[in-house]
PDB file of C-alpha atoms in Angstrom:
ATOM      1  CA  MET Z  26     248.839 238.924 179.461  1.00  0.00           C
ATOM      2  CA  GLN Z  27     245.630 237.450 180.833  1.00  0.00           C
ATOM      3  CA  THR Z  28     242.379 237.712 178.904  1.00  0.00           C
ATOM      4  CA  ASN Z  29     239.113 238.019 180.778  1.00  0.00           C
ATOM      5  CA  SER Z  30     236.279 236.063 179.148  1.00  0.00           C
ATOM      6  CA  LYS Z  31     233.560 238.153 180.816  1.00  0.00           C
ATOM      7  CA  ILE Z  32     231.630 240.462 178.493  1.00  0.00           C
ATOM      8  CA  TYR Z  33     230.749 243.984 179.659  1.00  0.00           C
ATOM      9  CA  HIS Z  34     227.945 246.100 178.163  1.00  0.00           C
ATOM     10  CA  VAL Z  35     228.601 249.829 177.934  1.00  0.00           C
ATOM     11  CA  GLU Z  36     226.030 251.853 176.013  1.00  0.00           C
ATOM     12  CA  ASN Z  37     225.462 250.053 172.684  1.00  0.00           C
ATOM     13  CA  LEU Z  38     228.698 248.018 172.570  1.00  0.00           C
ATOM     14  CA  LYS Z  39     230.053 244.885 174.257  1.00  0.00           C
ATOM     15  CA  TYR Z  40     233.646 244.746 175.516  1.00  0.00           C
ATOM     16  CA  ARG Z  41     236.096 242.161 176.815  1.00  0.00           C
ATOM     17  CA  ILE Z  42     239.111 243.056 178.924  1.00  0.00           C
ATOM     18  CA  THR Z  43     242.200 241.855 177.042  1.00  0.00           C
ATOM     19  CA  ASP Z  44     244.895 243.159 179.373  1.00  0.00           C
ATOM     20  CA  PRO Z  45     243.914 244.127 182.923  1.00  0.00           C
ATOM     21  CA  THR Z  46     247.432 245.355 183.776  1.00  0.00           C
ATOM     22  CA  ASN Z  47     247.613 247.850 180.910  1.00  0.00           C
ATOM     23  CA  LYS Z  48     243.837 248.426 181.097  1.00  0.00           C
ATOM     24  CA  TRP Z  49     243.044 247.406 177.512  1.00  0.00           C
ATOM     25  CA  VAL Z  50     239.712 246.202 176.098  1.00  0.00           C
ATOM     26  CA  GLU Z  51     238.397 245.098 172.732  1.00  0.00           C
ATOM     27  CA  VAL Z  52     234.967 245.601 171.205  1.00  0.00           C
ATOM     28  CA  VAL Z  53     233.347 242.187 170.790  1.00  0.00           C
ATOM     29  CA  GLY Z  54     229.865 243.089 169.576  1.00  0.00           C
ATOM     30  CA  VAL Z  55     226.756 245.191 169.877  1.00  0.00           C
ATOM     31  CA  VAL Z  56     224.160 245.226 172.620  1.00  0.00           C
ATOM     32  CA  GLY Z  57     220.761 244.092 171.380  1.00  0.00           C
ATOM     33  CA  GLU Z  58     219.717 243.075 167.903  1.00  0.00           C
ATOM     34  CA  LYS Z  59     222.546 243.346 165.365  1.00  0.00           C
ATOM     35  CA  ARG Z  60     220.154 244.201 162.564  1.00  0.00           C
ATOM     36  CA  SER Z  61     218.866 247.330 164.314  1.00  0.00           C
ATOM     37  CA  ILE Z  62     222.151 249.236 164.626  1.00  0.00           C
ATOM     38  CA  SER Z  63     222.997 251.724 161.858  1.00  0.00           C
ATOM     39  CA  LYS Z  64     225.741 253.940 163.309  1.00  0.00           C
ATOM     40  CA  VAL Z  65     228.581 253.076 165.677  1.00  0.00           C
ATOM     41  CA  VAL Z  66     231.304 255.099 167.346  1.00  0.00           C
ATOM     42  CA  VAL Z  67     234.139 253.018 168.778  1.00  0.00           C
ATOM     43  CA  PRO Z  68     235.452 255.208 171.603  1.00  0.00           C
ATOM     44  CA  SER Z  69     239.096 255.553 172.579  1.00  0.00           C
ATOM     45  CA  SER Z  70     238.270 254.581 176.164  1.00  0.00           C
ATOM     46  CA  VAL Z  71     235.461 253.085 178.205  1.00  0.00           C
ATOM     47  CA  THR Z  72     234.754 252.903 181.932  1.00  0.00           C
ATOM     48  CA  ILE Z  73     234.020 249.463 183.383  1.00  0.00           C
ATOM     49  CA  GLY Z  74     233.476 249.083 187.093  1.00  0.00           C
ATOM     50  CA  GLY Z  75     234.892 252.523 187.768  1.00  0.00           C
ATOM     51  CA  VAL Z  76     238.125 251.762 185.878  1.00  0.00           C
ATOM     52  CA  VAL Z  77     238.983 253.504 182.593  1.00  0.00           C
ATOM     53  CA  TYR Z  78     240.187 251.109 179.880  1.00  0.00           C
ATOM     54  CA  LYS Z  79     241.744 251.949 176.522  1.00  0.00           C
ATOM     55  CA  VAL Z  80     239.924 250.429 173.530  1.00  0.00           C
ATOM     56  CA  THR Z  81     242.724 248.825 171.515  1.00  0.00           C
ATOM     57  CA  SER Z  82     240.960 246.477 169.113  1.00  0.00           C
ATOM     58  CA  ILE Z  83     237.805 245.494 167.304  1.00  0.00           C
ATOM     59  CA  GLY Z  84     237.463 241.792 167.995  1.00  0.00           C
ATOM     60  CA  ASP Z  85     236.957 238.928 165.593  1.00  0.00           C
ATOM     61  CA  MET Z  86     233.410 238.969 164.173  1.00  0.00           C
ATOM     62  CA  ALA Z  87     232.454 241.971 166.365  1.00  0.00           C
ATOM     63  CA  PHE Z  88     230.100 243.510 163.792  1.00  0.00           C
ATOM     64  CA  CYS Z  89     229.634 240.439 161.582  1.00  0.00           C
ATOM     65  CA  ASN Z  90     226.241 240.521 159.845  1.00  0.00           C
ATOM     66  CA  CYS Z  91     225.200 243.942 161.166  1.00  0.00           C
ATOM     67  CA  LYS Z  92     223.091 244.287 158.023  1.00  0.00           C
ATOM     68  CA  ASN Z  93     221.935 247.876 158.665  1.00  0.00           C
ATOM     69  CA  LEU Z  94     225.277 249.304 159.774  1.00  0.00           C
ATOM     70  CA  GLU Z  95     225.880 252.328 157.538  1.00  0.00           C
ATOM     71  CA  SER Z  96     228.697 254.162 159.265  1.00  0.00           C
ATOM     72  CA  ILE Z  97     231.331 253.503 161.854  1.00  0.00           C
ATOM     73  CA  THR Z  98     233.722 255.932 163.471  1.00  0.00           C
ATOM     74  CA  ILE Z  99     236.840 254.424 165.008  1.00  0.00           C
ATOM     75  CA  LEU Z 100     238.810 256.649 167.329  1.00  0.00           C
ATOM     76  CA  HIS Z 101     242.606 256.734 167.542  1.00  0.00           C
ATOM     77  CA  SER Z 102     243.310 254.130 170.223  1.00  0.00           C
ATOM     78  CA  VAL Z 103     242.385 251.109 168.082  1.00  0.00           C
ATOM     79  CA  THR Z 104     245.391 249.227 166.675  1.00  0.00           C
ATOM     80  CA  LYS Z 105     243.749 246.029 165.393  1.00  0.00           C
ATOM     81  CA  VAL Z 106     240.661 245.057 163.403  1.00  0.00           C
ATOM     82  CA  GLY Z 107     239.969 241.338 163.859  1.00  0.00           C
ATOM     83  CA  PHE Z 108     239.062 238.709 161.293  1.00  0.00           C
ATOM     84  CA  TRP Z 109     235.509 238.896 159.920  1.00  0.00           C
ATOM     85  CA  ALA Z 110     235.030 242.077 162.016  1.00  0.00           C
ATOM     86  CA  PHE Z 111     232.621 243.667 159.508  1.00  0.00           C
ATOM     87  CA  TRP Z 112     231.800 240.624 157.366  1.00  0.00           C
ATOM     88  CA  GLY Z 113     228.360 240.914 155.793  1.00  0.00           C
ATOM     89  CA  CYS Z 114     227.685 244.546 156.743  1.00  0.00           C
ATOM     90  CA  ASP Z 115     225.641 245.090 153.590  1.00  0.00           C
ATOM     91  CA  ASN Z 116     224.912 248.800 154.099  1.00  0.00           C
ATOM     92  CA  LEU Z 117     228.375 249.957 155.213  1.00  0.00           C
ATOM     93  CA  THR Z 118     229.419 252.451 152.524  1.00  0.00           C
ATOM     94  CA  HIS Z 119     232.761 253.823 153.699  1.00  0.00           C
ATOM     95  CA  ILE Z 120     235.167 253.580 156.573  1.00  0.00           C
ATOM     96  CA  THR Z 121     238.238 255.513 157.593  1.00  0.00           C
ATOM     97  CA  LEU Z 122     240.691 253.658 159.744  1.00  0.00           C
ATOM     98  CA  PRO Z 123     242.717 255.835 162.113  1.00  0.00           C
ATOM     99  CA  SER Z 124     246.503 255.976 161.761  1.00  0.00           C
ATOM    100  CA  SER Z 125     246.769 253.904 164.958  1.00  0.00           C
ATOM    101  CA  VAL Z 126     245.526 250.768 163.126  1.00  0.00           C
ATOM    102  CA  ILE Z 127     248.433 248.505 162.196  1.00  0.00           C
ATOM    103  CA  SER Z 128     246.641 245.190 161.635  1.00  0.00           C
ATOM    104  CA  ILE Z 129     243.527 244.057 159.731  1.00  0.00           C
ATOM    105  CA  GLY Z 130     242.408 240.443 160.016  1.00  0.00           C
ATOM    106  CA  GLU Z 131     241.348 238.052 157.287  1.00  0.00           C
ATOM    107  CA  SER Z 132     238.021 238.794 155.563  1.00  0.00           C
ATOM    108  CA  ALA Z 133     237.474 241.841 157.800  1.00  0.00           C
ATOM    109  CA  PHE Z 134     235.374 243.625 155.155  1.00  0.00           C
ATOM    110  CA  SER Z 135     234.205 240.680 153.026  1.00  0.00           C
ATOM    111  CA  ARG Z 136     230.609 240.722 151.837  1.00  0.00           C
ATOM    112  CA  CYS Z 137     230.242 244.444 152.508  1.00  0.00           C
ATOM    113  CA  SER Z 138     228.405 244.877 149.219  1.00  0.00           C
ATOM    114  CA  SER Z 139     227.853 248.654 149.578  1.00  0.00           C
ATOM    115  CA  LEU Z 140     231.414 249.502 150.615  1.00  0.00           C
ATOM    116  CA  ARG Z 141     232.663 252.125 148.170  1.00  0.00           C
ATOM    117  CA  SER Z 142     235.749 253.483 149.912  1.00  0.00           C
ATOM    118  CA  ILE Z 143     238.097 252.631 152.705  1.00  0.00           C
ATOM    119  CA  MET Z 144     241.030 254.684 153.901  1.00  0.00           C
ATOM    120  CA  ILE Z 145     243.871 252.427 155.035  1.00  0.00           C
ATOM    121  CA  PRO Z 146     246.615 254.187 156.991  1.00  0.00           C
ATOM    122  CA  HIS Z 147     250.273 254.095 155.971  1.00  0.00           C
ATOM    123  CA  SER Z 148     251.050 252.682 159.420  1.00  0.00           C
ATOM    124  CA  MET Z 149     249.610 249.280 158.415  1.00  0.00           C
ATOM    125  CA  THR Z 150     251.997 246.376 159.087  1.00  0.00           C
ATOM    126  CA  SER Z 151     249.683 243.369 158.669  1.00  0.00           C
ATOM    127  CA  ILE Z 152     246.753 242.782 156.317  1.00  0.00           C
ATOM    128  CA  GLY Z 153     244.982 239.434 156.286  1.00  0.00           C
ATOM    129  CA  LYS Z 154     243.891 237.495 153.226  1.00  0.00           C
ATOM    130  CA  GLN Z 155     240.777 238.479 151.318  1.00  0.00           C
ATOM    131  CA  ILE Z 156     239.928 241.512 153.452  1.00  0.00           C
ATOM    132  CA  PHE Z 157     237.359 242.535 150.813  1.00  0.00           C
TER     133      PHE Z 157
END
């Protein structure tokens, strides 16, 4: 598997191709100022250069310090949430992870001071240290 280091902007999210053969990408951040985004939908697929890629992961630190992020919807193609993915998202109140998620990285939801509920699927096989 060959990872492409180039970052692609599609709507309000940034992506990196993680597997060009299987056509997989991961979300690596937001376009523009992190502090201005309040709602995010992570799609199940995205088109880059005329090719449709499946969104399989939320990368390490992808939404780190998105202070105004209140809600995030993750569609059913995502299998992994990286380390520090939502670290410091002070206004994030709840999140439901789809049943496709099997791995959550270390400190993924640390310092989310408003987080009141999280639904973790039964399919989970790996949970990092100190995810909260």
